[in-house]
CSV table of N, CA and C and ligand atoms in Angstrom, one decimal:
chain,number,residue,atom,x,y,z
C,1,MET,N,-120.5,-137.2,-134.8
C,1,MET,CA,-119.6,-135.8,-134.2
C,1,MET,C,-119.2,-137.3,-133.0
C,2,SER,N,-117.8,-136.7,-132.4
C,2,SER,CA,-117.4,-137.9,-131.4
C,2,SER,C,-118.1,-137.9,-130.3
C,3,ALA,N,-117.5,-139.1,-128.7
C,3,ALA,CA,-118.4,-138.5,-127.5
C,3,ALA,C,-117.8,-137.4,-126.9
C,4,ALA,N,-116.6,-137.1,-127.5
C,4,ALA,CA,-115.8,-135.7,-127.1
C,4,ALA,C,-116.4,-134.7,-127.2
C,5,ALA,N,-117.1,-134.3,-128.3
C,5,ALA,CA,-117.9,-133.0,-129.2
C,5,ALA,C,-118.5,-132.7,-128.4
C,6,THR,N,-119.8,-133.8,-128.2
C,6,THR,CA,-120.8,-133.7,-127.9
C,6,THR,C,-121.3,-132.9,-126.8
C,7,PRO,N,-121.5,-131.4,-127.2
C,7,PRO,CA,-122.3,-130.3,-126.5
C,7,PRO,C,-122.3,-130.5,-125.3
C,8,SER,N,-121.7,-130.3,-123.7
C,8,SER,CA,-121.4,-130.2,-122.7
C,8,SER,C,-123.2,-129.6,-122.2
C,9,VAL,N,-123.8,-129.6,-122.9
C,9,VAL,CA,-125.4,-128.8,-122.6
C,9,VAL,C,-126.5,-131.0,-121.9
C,10,LYS,N,-125.9,-131.7,-122.7
C,10,LYS,CA,-126.2,-132.9,-122.4
C,10,LYS,C,-125.7,-133.2,-121.0
C,11,ALA,N,-125.3,-132.5,-120.3
C,11,ALA,CA,-124.5,-133.5,-119.1
C,11,ALA,C,-124.4,-132.2,-117.6
C,12,SER,N,-125.6,-131.8,-118.3
C,12,SER,CA,-125.6,-130.5,-117.4
C,12,SER,C,-126.2,-130.1,-116.6
C,13,PRO,N,-125.4,-129.2,-115.1
C,13,PRO,CA,-125.4,-130.0,-113.9
C,13,PRO,C,-126.3,-128.3,-113.3
C,14,LEU,N,-127.0,-127.9,-114.7
C,14,LEU,CA,-128.5,-127.6,-113.7
C,14,LEU,C,-129.3,-128.9,-114.4
C,15,PRO,N,-131.2,-127.7,-113.6
C,15,PRO,CA,-132.1,-128.7,-113.9
C,15,PRO,C,-132.9,-128.8,-114.8
C,16,ALA,N,-133.5,-129.4,-115.5
C,16,ALA,CA,-134.6,-128.9,-117.6
C,16,ALA,C,-134.9,-127.9,-117.2
C,17,ALA,N,-135.8,-128.3,-115.8
C,17,ALA,CA,-136.2,-126.4,-116.0
C,17,ALA,C,-135.9,-125.6,-116.3
C,18,THR,N,-135.2,-125.0,-115.5
C,18,THR,CA,-133.5,-124.0,-116.1
C,18,THR,C,-133.1,-124.1,-117.4
C,19,LEU,N,-133.2,-125.1,-117.8
C,19,LEU,CA,-132.9,-125.5,-119.6
C,19,LEU,C,-134.4,-124.6,-120.4
C,20,ALA,N,-134.6,-125.0,-119.6
C,20,ALA,CA,-136.2,-124.7,-120.6
C,20,ALA,C,-136.4,-123.5,-120.4
C,21,ARG,N,-136.1,-122.5,-119.2
C,21,ARG,CA,-136.4,-120.9,-119.1
C,21,ARG,C,-134.9,-120.6,-119.6
C,22,PHE,N,-133.9,-121.2,-120.6
C,22,PHE,CA,-133.2,-121.1,-121.0
C,22,PHE,C,-133.3,-120.9,-122.5
C,23,ALA,N,-134.3,-122.1,-123.2
C,23,ALA,CA,-134.4,-121.5,-123.9
C,23,ALA,C,-135.8,-120.7,-124.2
C,24,LYS,N,-136.6,-120.3,-123.7
C,24,LYS,CA,-137.9,-119.6,-124.3
C,24,LYS,C,-137.1,-118.1,-124.6
C,25,GLU,N,-136.0,-117.8,-123.7
C,25,GLU,CA,-135.0,-116.3,-123.9
C,25,GLU,C,-133.9,-116.4,-125.4
C,26,VAL,N,-134.0,-117.6,-125.5
C,26,VAL,CA,-132.9,-118.0,-126.7
C,26,VAL,C,-134.4,-117.6,-128.3
C,27,ALA,N,-135.0,-118.0,-127.6
C,27,ALA,CA,-136.6,-117.7,-128.8
C,27,ALA,C,-137.2,-116.3,-128.9
C,28,LYS,N,-136.8,-115.7,-127.8
C,28,LYS,CA,-136.8,-114.3,-128.4
C,28,LYS,C,-135.6,-113.1,-129.3
C,29,TYR,N,-135.0,-114.0,-130.0
C,29,TYR,CA,-134.1,-113.1,-130.2
C,29,TYR,C,-133.6,-113.9,-131.8
C,30,PRO,N,-133.6,-113.3,-133.5
C,30,PRO,CA,-133.3,-114.4,-134.5
C,30,PRO,C,-132.0,-115.5,-133.7
C,31,ALA,N,-131.4,-116.6,-134.6
C,31,ALA,CA,-131.4,-118.0,-133.9
C,31,ALA,C,-129.5,-117.0,-134.8
C,32,ASP,N,-129.0,-116.5,-135.2
C,32,ASP,CA,-127.8,-116.2,-135.0
C,32,ASP,C,-127.7,-115.1,-133.9
C,33,GLN,N,-128.5,-114.7,-133.4
C,33,GLN,CA,-128.3,-113.9,-132.1
C,33,GLN,C,-128.8,-114.2,-130.7
C,34,LYS,N,-128.3,-115.4,-130.9
C,34,LYS,CA,-128.9,-116.2,-129.2
C,34,LYS,C,-128.3,-115.8,-128.3
C,35,GLN,N,-126.3,-114.8,-128.4
C,35,GLN,CA,-125.7,-114.6,-127.0
C,35,GLN,C,-126.5,-113.4,-126.4
C,36,SER,N,-127.6,-112.6,-127.8
C,36,SER,CA,-128.1,-111.7,-126.9
C,36,SER,C,-128.9,-112.1,-125.7
C,37,ALA,N,-128.8,-114.0,-125.8
C,37,ALA,CA,-130.0,-113.8,-124.5
C,37,ALA,C,-129.6,-113.8,-123.1
C,38,VAL,N,-127.8,-114.2,-122.9
C,38,VAL,CA,-126.9,-114.7,-122.3
C,38,VAL,C,-126.8,-113.9,-120.6
C,39,MET,N,-127.7,-112.1,-120.9
C,39,MET,CA,-127.6,-111.3,-119.4
C,39,MET,C,-128.7,-112.2,-118.8
C,40,ALA,N,-130.1,-112.6,-119.6
C,40,ALA,CA,-131.7,-112.8,-118.9
C,40,ALA,C,-130.9,-114.3,-118.6
C,41,CYS,N,-130.1,-115.2,-119.4
C,41,CYS,CA,-129.6,-116.9,-118.8
C,41,CYS,C,-129.2,-116.4,-117.4
C,42,LEU,N,-128.5,-115.6,-117.4
C,42,LEU,CA,-127.8,-115.5,-116.0
C,42,LEU,C,-128.6,-115.0,-115.0
C,43,ALA,N,-129.6,-114.3,-115.5
C,43,ALA,CA,-130.8,-113.8,-114.2
C,43,ALA,C,-131.5,-114.9,-114.0
C,44,ILE,N,-131.1,-115.5,-114.7
C,44,ILE,CA,-132.0,-117.2,-114.4
C,44,ILE,C,-131.7,-118.1,-113.4
C,45,VAL,N,-130.3,-118.1,-113.5
C,45,VAL,CA,-129.5,-118.6,-113.0
C,45,VAL,C,-129.7,-118.4,-111.1
C,46,GLN,N,-128.9,-116.9,-111.3
C,46,GLN,CA,-128.5,-116.0,-109.8
C,46,GLN,C,-130.0,-116.1,-109.0
C,47,GLN,N,-131.2,-116.3,-110.2
C,47,GLN,CA,-132.2,-116.5,-109.1
C,47,GLN,C,-132.7,-117.5,-108.5
C,48,GLU,N,-132.7,-118.6,-109.7
C,48,GLU,CA,-132.6,-119.8,-108.8
C,48,GLU,C,-131.6,-120.7,-107.7
C,49,GLU,N,-130.7,-120.5,-108.0
C,49,GLU,CA,-129.0,-121.5,-107.5
C,49,GLU,C,-128.6,-119.8,-106.4
C,50,GLY,N,-129.2,-118.7,-106.4
C,50,GLY,CA,-128.7,-118.3,-105.6
C,50,GLY,C,-127.5,-116.5,-106.4
C,51,PHE,N,-126.8,-118.1,-106.6
C,51,PHE,CA,-125.0,-116.5,-107.4
C,51,PHE,C,-124.9,-118.1,-109.0
C,52,VAL,N,-123.8,-117.2,-109.2
C,52,VAL,CA,-123.8,-118.1,-111.1
C,52,VAL,C,-123.0,-118.5,-110.9
C,53,SER,N,-122.9,-120.0,-110.6
C,53,SER,CA,-121.2,-120.5,-110.7
C,53,SER,C,-120.3,-120.1,-112.2
C,54,ARG,N,-119.3,-120.8,-112.2
C,54,ARG,CA,-118.4,-121.0,-113.1
C,54,ARG,C,-119.5,-122.4,-114.3
C,55,ALA,N,-120.0,-123.4,-113.5
C,55,ALA,CA,-119.8,-125.1,-113.6
C,55,ALA,C,-121.6,-124.3,-114.3
C,56,ALA,N,-122.5,-123.8,-114.1
C,56,ALA,CA,-123.6,-122.8,-115.1
C,56,ALA,C,-122.9,-121.6,-116.1
C,57,GLU,N,-121.6,-120.9,-115.8
C,57,GLU,CA,-122.0,-119.9,-116.6
C,57,GLU,C,-120.9,-121.0,-118.1
C,58,ASP,N,-120.6,-122.4,-117.8
C,58,ASP,CA,-120.1,-123.1,-118.8
C,58,ASP,C,-121.5,-123.2,-119.8
C,59,VAL,N,-122.3,-123.9,-119.2
C,59,VAL,CA,-124.1,-124.7,-119.6
C,59,VAL,C,-124.2,-123.6,-120.6
C,60,ILE,N,-124.4,-122.0,-120.3
C,60,ILE,CA,-124.9,-121.0,-121.1
C,60,ILE,C,-124.1,-120.5,-122.0
C,61,ALA,N,-122.8,-121.0,-122.0
C,61,ALA,CA,-121.4,-121.2,-122.7
C,61,ALA,C,-122.6,-121.5,-123.8
C,62,ALA,N,-122.8,-123.4,-123.8
C,62,ALA,CA,-122.7,-124.2,-124.8
C,62,ALA,C,-123.7,-123.7,-125.6
C,63,HIS,N,-125.4,-123.4,-124.6
C,63,HIS,CA,-126.9,-123.5,-125.3
C,63,HIS,C,-126.2,-122.2,-125.6
C,64,LEU,N,-125.5,-120.7,-125.5
C,64,LEU,CA,-125.4,-119.8,-127.0
C,64,LEU,C,-124.6,-119.4,-127.9
C,65,GLY,N,-123.6,-120.7,-127.6
C,65,GLY,CA,-122.7,-120.8,-128.5
C,65,GLY,C,-121.5,-119.9,-128.5
C,66,MET,N,-121.1,-119.4,-127.5
C,66,MET,CA,-120.3,-118.5,-127.2
C,66,MET,C,-119.6,-119.3,-125.7
C,67,PRO,N,-118.5,-118.3,-126.6
C,67,PRO,CA,-117.3,-118.8,-125.3
C,67,PRO,C,-117.1,-118.7,-124.2
C,68,ALA,N,-117.0,-119.9,-123.4
C,68,ALA,CA,-117.4,-119.2,-122.2
C,68,ALA,C,-116.5,-117.9,-121.4
C,69,ILE,N,-115.4,-118.0,-121.5
C,69,ILE,CA,-114.5,-116.4,-121.4
C,69,ILE,C,-115.9,-115.0,-121.1
C,70,ALA,N,-116.7,-115.3,-122.9
C,70,ALA,CA,-117.5,-114.1,-122.9
C,70,ALA,C,-118.3,-114.2,-121.6
C,71,VAL,N,-118.7,-114.9,-121.6
C,71,VAL,CA,-120.0,-115.4,-120.4
C,71,VAL,C,-120.0,-114.9,-119.3
C,72,TYR,N,-118.4,-115.3,-119.0
C,72,TYR,CA,-117.5,-114.4,-117.5
C,72,TYR,C,-117.3,-113.3,-117.9
C,73,GLU,N,-116.9,-112.3,-118.7
C,73,GLU,CA,-117.2,-111.2,-118.9
C,73,GLU,C,-117.9,-110.4,-118.3
C,74,VAL,N,-119.2,-111.2,-118.8
C,74,VAL,CA,-120.5,-110.6,-118.4
C,74,VAL,C,-120.9,-110.8,-116.7
C,75,THR,N,-120.8,-111.5,-116.6
C,75,THR,CA,-121.2,-111.9,-115.0
C,75,THR,C,-120.3,-111.0,-114.4
C,76,THR,N,-119.1,-110.9,-114.5
C,76,THR,CA,-117.7,-109.7,-113.5
C,76,THR,C,-118.2,-108.3,-114.0
C,77,PHE,N,-118.3,-108.3,-115.0
C,77,PHE,CA,-118.8,-107.0,-115.3
C,77,PHE,C,-119.8,-106.3,-114.7
C,78,TYR,N,-120.9,-106.5,-114.3
C,78,TYR,CA,-122.4,-106.3,-113.4
C,78,TYR,C,-122.3,-106.7,-112.4
C,79,ASN,N,-122.7,-106.2,-111.6
C,79,ASN,CA,-122.6,-106.1,-109.5
C,79,ASN,C,-123.9,-107.4,-109.2
C,80,MET,N,-125.4,-107.2,-109.9
C,80,MET,CA,-126.3,-107.6,-109.9
C,80,MET,C,-125.8,-108.8,-110.2
C,81,TYR,N,-124.9,-109.6,-110.6
C,81,TYR,CA,-124.5,-111.3,-110.8
C,81,TYR,C,-123.9,-112.0,-109.1
C,82,ASN,N,-123.7,-112.0,-108.9
C,82,ASN,CA,-123.4,-112.7,-107.3
C,82,ASN,C,-122.2,-114.3,-108.1
C,83,GLN,N,-121.4,-114.3,-107.6
C,83,GLN,CA,-120.7,-115.0,-108.1
C,83,GLN,C,-119.8,-116.5,-106.7
C,84,ARG,N,-120.7,-115.9,-106.1
C,84,ARG,CA,-120.7,-116.5,-104.7
C,84,ARG,C,-121.8,-116.6,-104.0
C,85,LYS,N,-122.8,-117.6,-103.2
C,85,LYS,CA,-123.6,-117.6,-102.1
C,85,LYS,C,-123.1,-116.4,-101.4
C,86,LEU,N,-124.3,-115.7,-101.4
C,86,LEU,CA,-124.1,-114.2,-100.2
C,86,LEU,C,-125.5,-114.9,-99.2
C,87,GLY,N,-125.1,-113.0,-98.1
C,87,GLY,CA,-126.0,-113.4,-97.4
C,87,GLY,C,-127.2,-113.0,-97.3
C,88,GLN,N,-128.1,-113.0,-97.2
C,88,GLN,CA,-129.7,-112.3,-97.5
C,88,GLN,C,-129.6,-111.3,-97.5
C,89,PHE,N,-129.4,-110.4,-98.1
C,89,PHE,CA,-129.4,-108.9,-98.0
C,89,PHE,C,-127.8,-108.2,-98.1
C,90,LYS,N,-128.0,-108.4,-99.3
C,90,LYS,CA,-127.1,-107.9,-100.3
C,90,LYS,C,-126.7,-106.3,-100.4
C,91,LEU,N,-125.5,-105.4,-99.6
C,91,LEU,CA,-126.1,-104.6,-99.3
C,91,LEU,C,-124.7,-103.7,-100.0
C,92,ASN,N,-124.9,-102.8,-101.4
C,92,ASN,CA,-124.1,-102.9,-102.0
C,92,ASN,C,-124.3,-101.4,-101.8
C,93,VAL,N,-122.7,-101.0,-101.6
C,93,VAL,CA,-122.5,-99.5,-101.3
C,93,VAL,C,-121.8,-98.7,-102.1
C,94,CYS,N,-121.5,-97.1,-102.8
C,94,CYS,CA,-121.3,-96.5,-104.2
C,94,CYS,C,-119.5,-96.3,-103.6
C,95,THR,N,-119.1,-96.7,-104.1
C,95,THR,CA,-118.0,-95.8,-103.6
C,95,THR,C,-116.9,-95.5,-105.0
C,96,ASN,N,-117.5,-95.3,-105.6
C,96,ASN,CA,-116.9,-94.0,-107.3
C,96,ASN,C,-116.4,-92.6,-106.8
C,97,LEU,N,-116.1,-92.4,-107.4
C,97,LEU,CA,-115.6,-91.1,-106.7
C,97,LEU,C,-116.5,-89.7,-107.0
C,98,PRO,N,-117.5,-89.7,-107.3
C,98,PRO,CA,-119.0,-88.5,-106.5
C,98,PRO,C,-119.1,-89.2,-105.2
C,99,CYS,N,-119.2,-90.1,-105.3
C,99,CYS,CA,-119.6,-90.6,-103.7
C,99,CYS,C,-118.5,-90.4,-103.0
C,100,GLN,N,-117.8,-90.6,-103.6
C,100,GLN,CA,-116.5,-91.0,-102.4
C,100,GLN,C,-116.3,-89.3,-101.5
C,101,LEU,N,-116.5,-89.0,-102.9
C,101,LEU,CA,-116.4,-87.3,-101.7
C,101,LEU,C,-117.4,-86.9,-101.3
C,102,ARG,N,-117.9,-87.1,-100.8
C,102,ARG,CA,-119.1,-87.4,-100.4
C,102,ARG,C,-119.7,-87.7,-99.2
C,103,ASP,N,-118.6,-88.7,-98.9
C,103,ASP,CA,-118.5,-90.0,-98.0
C,103,ASP,C,-119.7,-90.5,-98.0
C,104,GLY,N,-119.4,-91.4,-99.3
C,104,GLY,CA,-119.7,-92.6,-99.6
C,104,GLY,C,-118.7,-93.8,-99.2
C,105,GLN,N,-117.4,-93.7,-98.7
C,105,GLN,CA,-116.4,-94.7,-98.7
C,105,GLN,C,-116.8,-94.4,-96.2
C,106,THR,N,-116.7,-93.3,-96.2
C,106,THR,CA,-117.6,-93.6,-94.8
C,106,THR,C,-118.4,-94.3,-94.6
C,107,ALA,N,-119.5,-94.5,-95.8
C,107,ALA,CA,-121.0,-95.4,-95.2
C,107,ALA,C,-120.2,-96.9,-95.5
C,108,LEU,N,-119.8,-97.2,-96.3
C,108,LEU,CA,-119.8,-98.0,-96.2
C,108,LEU,C,-118.7,-99.0,-95.1
C,109,GLU,N,-117.4,-98.0,-94.9
C,109,GLU,CA,-116.8,-98.2,-93.2
C,109,GLU,C,-118.1,-99.3,-92.3
C,110,HIS,N,-118.9,-98.0,-91.9
C,110,HIS,CA,-119.3,-97.9,-91.5
C,110,HIS,C,-120.2,-98.9,-90.9
C,111,LEU,N,-121.2,-99.7,-92.5
C,111,LEU,CA,-122.3,-100.6,-92.6
C,111,LEU,C,-120.5,-101.6,-92.3
C,112,CYS,N,-119.2,-101.2,-92.5
C,112,CYS,CA,-118.9,-103.1,-91.5
C,112,CYS,C,-118.1,-103.1,-91.5
C,113,HIS,N,-117.9,-102.0,-89.6
C,113,HIS,CA,-117.5,-101.6,-88.4
C,113,HIS,C,-118.7,-102.4,-87.7
C,114,LYS,N,-119.9,-101.9,-87.9
C,114,LYS,CA,-121.5,-102.4,-87.2
C,114,LYS,C,-121.7,-103.5,-87.1
C,115,LEU,N,-121.7,-104.5,-89.3
C,115,LEU,CA,-121.4,-106.0,-88.8
C,115,LEU,C,-120.3,-106.5,-88.2
C,116,GLY,N,-119.5,-106.0,-88.8
C,116,GLY,CA,-118.2,-106.4,-88.1
C,116,GLY,C,-117.8,-107.7,-89.5
C,117,VAL,N,-117.7,-107.3,-90.7
C,117,VAL,CA,-117.7,-107.6,-91.5
C,117,VAL,C,-116.4,-106.8,-92.5
C,118,GLU,N,-115.2,-107.4,-92.9
C,118,GLU,CA,-114.4,-107.0,-94.3
C,118,GLU,C,-115.2,-106.6,-95.7
C,119,GLU,N,-115.2,-105.5,-96.2
C,119,GLU,CA,-115.5,-105.1,-97.4
C,119,GLU,C,-115.8,-106.2,-97.9
C,120,GLY,N,-116.9,-106.8,-98.8
C,120,GLY,CA,-117.1,-108.1,-99.3
C,120,GLY,C,-117.6,-109.4,-98.6
C,121,GLY,N,-117.3,-109.2,-97.2
C,121,GLY,CA,-117.5,-110.2,-96.5
C,121,GLY,C,-119.1,-109.9,-96.2
C,122,THR,N,-119.5,-111.1,-95.7
C,122,THR,CA,-120.3,-111.8,-95.2
C,122,THR,C,-120.8,-112.6,-94.3
C,123,THR,N,-121.4,-111.5,-93.0
C,123,THR,CA,-121.9,-112.0,-91.3
C,123,THR,C,-121.9,-113.4,-91.4
C,124,ALA,N,-121.2,-113.5,-89.8
C,124,ALA,CA,-121.0,-115.3,-89.2
C,124,ALA,C,-123.4,-115.8,-89.9
C,125,ASP,N,-123.6,-115.2,-89.1
C,125,ASP,CA,-125.6,-115.6,-89.2
C,125,ASP,C,-126.6,-115.5,-90.4
C,126,GLY,N,-124.4,-115.5,-91.7
C,126,GLY,CA,-125.8,-115.5,-93.0
C,126,GLY,C,-126.1,-114.7,-93.7
C,127,LEU,N,-126.9,-113.0,-92.7
C,127,LEU,CA,-128.2,-112.4,-92.6
C,127,LEU,C,-127.2,-110.4,-94.3
C,128,PHE,N,-126.4,-110.5,-94.3
C,128,PHE,CA,-125.2,-109.1,-94.3
C,128,PHE,C,-124.2,-109.1,-95.1
C,129,THR,N,-123.9,-109.1,-96.2
C,129,THR,CA,-123.3,-109.3,-97.1
C,129,THR,C,-123.4,-107.7,-97.2
C,130,VAL,N,-121.5,-107.4,-97.2
C,130,VAL,CA,-121.2,-105.5,-97.6
C,130,VAL,C,-120.8,-105.2,-98.5
C,131,GLN,N,-120.8,-104.8,-100.3
C,131,GLN,CA,-119.5,-104.9,-101.3
C,131,GLN,C,-119.8,-102.8,-100.9
C,132,LYS,N,-118.7,-103.2,-102.0
C,132,LYS,CA,-118.8,-101.8,-102.6
C,132,LYS,C,-119.0,-101.8,-104.5
C,133,SER,N,-119.5,-100.8,-105.0
C,133,SER,CA,-120.7,-100.4,-106.3
C,133,SER,C,-120.1,-99.7,-106.8
C,134,GLU,N,-120.1,-100.6,-108.4
C,134,GLU,CA,-119.7,-98.8,-109.2
C,134,GLU,C,-120.8,-97.5,-109.0
C,135,CYS,N,-120.8,-96.6,-109.6
C,135,CYS,CA,-121.8,-95.1,-110.0
C,135,CYS,C,-123.2,-96.1,-109.6
C,136,LEU,N,-123.9,-95.9,-109.1
C,136,LEU,CA,-125.5,-96.8,-109.4
C,136,LEU,C,-126.5,-95.4,-109.8
C,137,GLY,N,-126.2,-93.7,-110.3
C,137,GLY,CA,-126.6,-93.2,-111.4
C,137,GLY,C,-127.2,-92.5,-110.3
C,138,ALA,N,-127.0,-91.7,-108.7
C,138,ALA,CA,-128.1,-91.2,-108.5
C,138,ALA,C,-126.7,-90.3,-107.5
C,139,CYS,N,-125.9,-89.8,-108.3
C,139,CYS,CA,-124.5,-89.4,-107.7
C,139,CYS,C,-125.1,-88.3,-106.9
C,140,ALA,N,-125.9,-87.6,-107.1
C,140,ALA,CA,-126.3,-85.7,-106.4
C,140,ALA,C,-126.9,-86.3,-104.5
C,141,ASP,N,-126.8,-87.5,-104.5
C,141,ASP,CA,-127.7,-88.6,-103.7
C,141,ASP,C,-127.2,-88.6,-102.7
C,142,SER,N,-125.6,-89.4,-103.2
C,142,SER,CA,-124.4,-89.9,-101.6
C,142,SER,C,-124.4,-89.4,-100.1
C,143,PRO,N,-124.4,-90.6,-99.3
C,143,PRO,CA,-124.0,-91.4,-99.7
C,143,PRO,C,-125.0,-92.4,-100.4
C,144,VAL,N,-124.7,-93.2,-101.5
C,144,VAL,CA,-125.9,-94.2,-102.6
C,144,VAL,C,-126.1,-95.8,-102.2
C,145,MET,N,-126.7,-95.9,-101.4
C,145,MET,CA,-126.4,-98.0,-101.9
C,145,MET,C,-127.7,-98.9,-102.7
C,146,LEU,N,-127.3,-99.5,-102.9
C,146,LEU,CA,-128.6,-100.4,-103.6
C,146,LEU,C,-128.6,-101.6,-102.0
C,147,VAL,N,-130.3,-102.1,-101.9
C,147,VAL,CA,-130.4,-103.3,-101.3
C,147,VAL,C,-130.9,-104.7,-102.3
C,148,ASN,N,-130.0,-105.9,-102.6
C,148,ASN,CA,-131.2,-106.8,-103.0
C,148,ASN,C,-130.6,-106.2,-104.4
C,149,ASP,N,-130.1,-105.2,-104.8
C,149,ASP,CA,-130.0,-105.2,-106.6
C,149,ASP,C,-131.0,-104.8,-106.9
C,150,ARG,N,-132.1,-104.0,-105.6
C,150,ARG,CA,-133.2,-103.9,-106.2
C,150,ARG,C,-133.6,-101.8,-105.8
C,151,GLN,N,-133.6,-102.6,-104.4
C,151,GLN,CA,-133.8,-100.3,-103.5
C,151,GLN,C,-132.8,-99.9,-103.8
C,152,MET,N,-132.4,-98.8,-104.2
C,152,MET,CA,-132.2,-98.2,-104.3
C,152,MET,C,-132.4,-96.7,-103.2
C,153,LEU,N,-131.5,-96.8,-102.4
C,153,LEU,CA,-131.2,-96.2,-100.9
C,153,LEU,C,-130.0,-94.8,-101.1
C,154,SER,N,-130.9,-93.3,-101.1
C,154,SER,CA,-129.9,-92.0,-100.9
C,154,SER,C,-130.1,-92.1,-99.3
C,155,PHE,N,-128.4,-90.5,-99.1
C,155,PHE,CA,-127.8,-89.9,-98.3
C,155,PHE,C,-127.6,-91.1,-97.2
C,156,MET,N,-127.4,-92.1,-97.5
C,156,MET,CA,-127.3,-92.9,-96.5
C,156,MET,C,-125.9,-92.3,-95.3
C,157,SER,N,-126.4,-91.6,-94.4
C,157,SER,CA,-125.8,-91.6,-92.6
C,157,SER,C,-125.8,-92.9,-92.1
C,158,PRO,N,-124.4,-92.5,-91.3
C,158,PRO,CA,-124.4,-92.8,-90.7
C,158,PRO,C,-125.7,-94.5,-89.6
C,159,GLU,N,-126.6,-92.9,-89.3
C,159,GLU,CA,-127.5,-92.8,-88.3
C,159,GLU,C,-129.1,-93.8,-89.7
C,160,ARG,N,-128.8,-93.3,-91.0
C,160,ARG,CA,-129.4,-94.2,-91.6
C,160,ARG,C,-129.3,-95.4,-91.9
C,161,LEU,N,-127.6,-95.7,-92.2
C,161,LEU,CA,-127.6,-97.1,-91.9
C,161,LEU,C,-128.1,-97.8,-91.1
C,162,ASP,N,-128.0,-97.3,-89.7
C,162,ASP,CA,-128.1,-98.1,-89.0
C,162,ASP,C,-129.5,-98.8,-88.6
C,163,GLU,N,-129.9,-97.7,-88.8
C,163,GLU,CA,-132.0,-97.8,-89.0
C,163,GLU,C,-132.1,-98.9,-90.3
C,164,LEU,N,-131.0,-98.7,-91.5
C,164,LEU,CA,-131.0,-99.9,-92.4
C,164,LEU,C,-131.2,-101.6,-91.8
C,165,VAL,N,-129.8,-101.7,-91.0
C,165,VAL,CA,-129.5,-102.6,-90.4
C,165,VAL,C,-131.1,-103.1,-89.8
C,166,ASP,N,-130.8,-102.3,-88.8
C,166,ASP,CA,-132.2,-102.8,-88.0
C,166,ASP,C,-133.6,-103.1,-88.4
C,167,VAL,N,-134.1,-102.5,-89.4
C,167,VAL,CA,-135.0,-103.1,-90.1
C,167,VAL,C,-135.1,-104.1,-90.7
C,168,LEU,N,-133.6,-104.6,-91.0
C,168,LEU,CA,-134.1,-105.8,-91.8
C,168,LEU,C,-133.4,-107.3,-91.2
C,169,ARG,N,-133.0,-106.7,-90.4
C,169,ARG,CA,-133.3,-107.7,-88.7
C,169,ARG,C,-134.3,-108.2,-88.7
C,170,ALA,N,-135.1,-106.7,-88.5
C,170,ALA,CA,-136.4,-107.4,-88.1
C,170,ALA,C,-137.2,-107.7,-88.6
C,171,ASN,N,-136.7,-107.8,-90.0
C,171,ASN,CA,-137.9,-108.6,-91.3
C,171,ASN,C,-137.5,-109.9,-91.3
C,172,ALA,N,-135.4,-110.3,-90.8
C,172,ALA,CA,-135.4,-111.0,-91.1
C,172,ALA,C,-135.8,-112.6,-89.7
C,173,ALA,N,-136.3,-111.7,-88.6
C,173,ALA,CA,-136.9,-112.3,-88.0
C,173,ALA,C,-138.3,-112.2,-88.1
C,174,LYS,N,-138.9,-111.8,-88.5
C,174,LYS,CA,-140.1,-112.2,-88.6
C,174,LYS,C,-140.7,-112.6,-90.0
C,175,ALA,N,-139.8,-113.6,-91.1
C,175,ALA,CA,-139.8,-114.4,-91.6
C,175,ALA,C,-139.9,-115.7,-91.2
M,1,FES,S1,-120.8,-92.6,-108.4
M,1,FES,FE1,-121.9,-93.0,-106.6
M,1,FES,S2,-123.7,-93.1,-107.6
M,1,FES,FE2,-122.5,-92.0,-109.4
């Protein structure tokens, strides 16, 4: 094998400890199905770096023996993977049709207005990123949102959104 054909894993921009974590995930699958570890590897990168860079996708692709574009497709399909550095609090508001019919867009616009950002933007203090999201599976509870990919919140009226921002700000100040 020529030097040019050496797998890019050798020149990895990711730490060895991260690659070791990849290996543990890959070991959970049959050798011919290691691509099944792609979501776990993306989650590891996001946990460690805060987002998934194209360079990290390339490393994952090399590890799993899959095209980089296939990794990119996974990263961009799921809202939980960040493709850039976001604020401390990632606020995803569902704007799919059922939520649109019950103030989902109003909730998104209220948050953007309150925080002084465009949709997808991050506040200057780095605390909040406001984004729209696809269906969160709780359409009857609209407006629905997800905080940091973990905490689902329902019936988010303007008043509840204001309260949420205040609570998160207070928590950040205490930390
Ligand atoms: S459309 Fe918003 S939760 Fe389903």
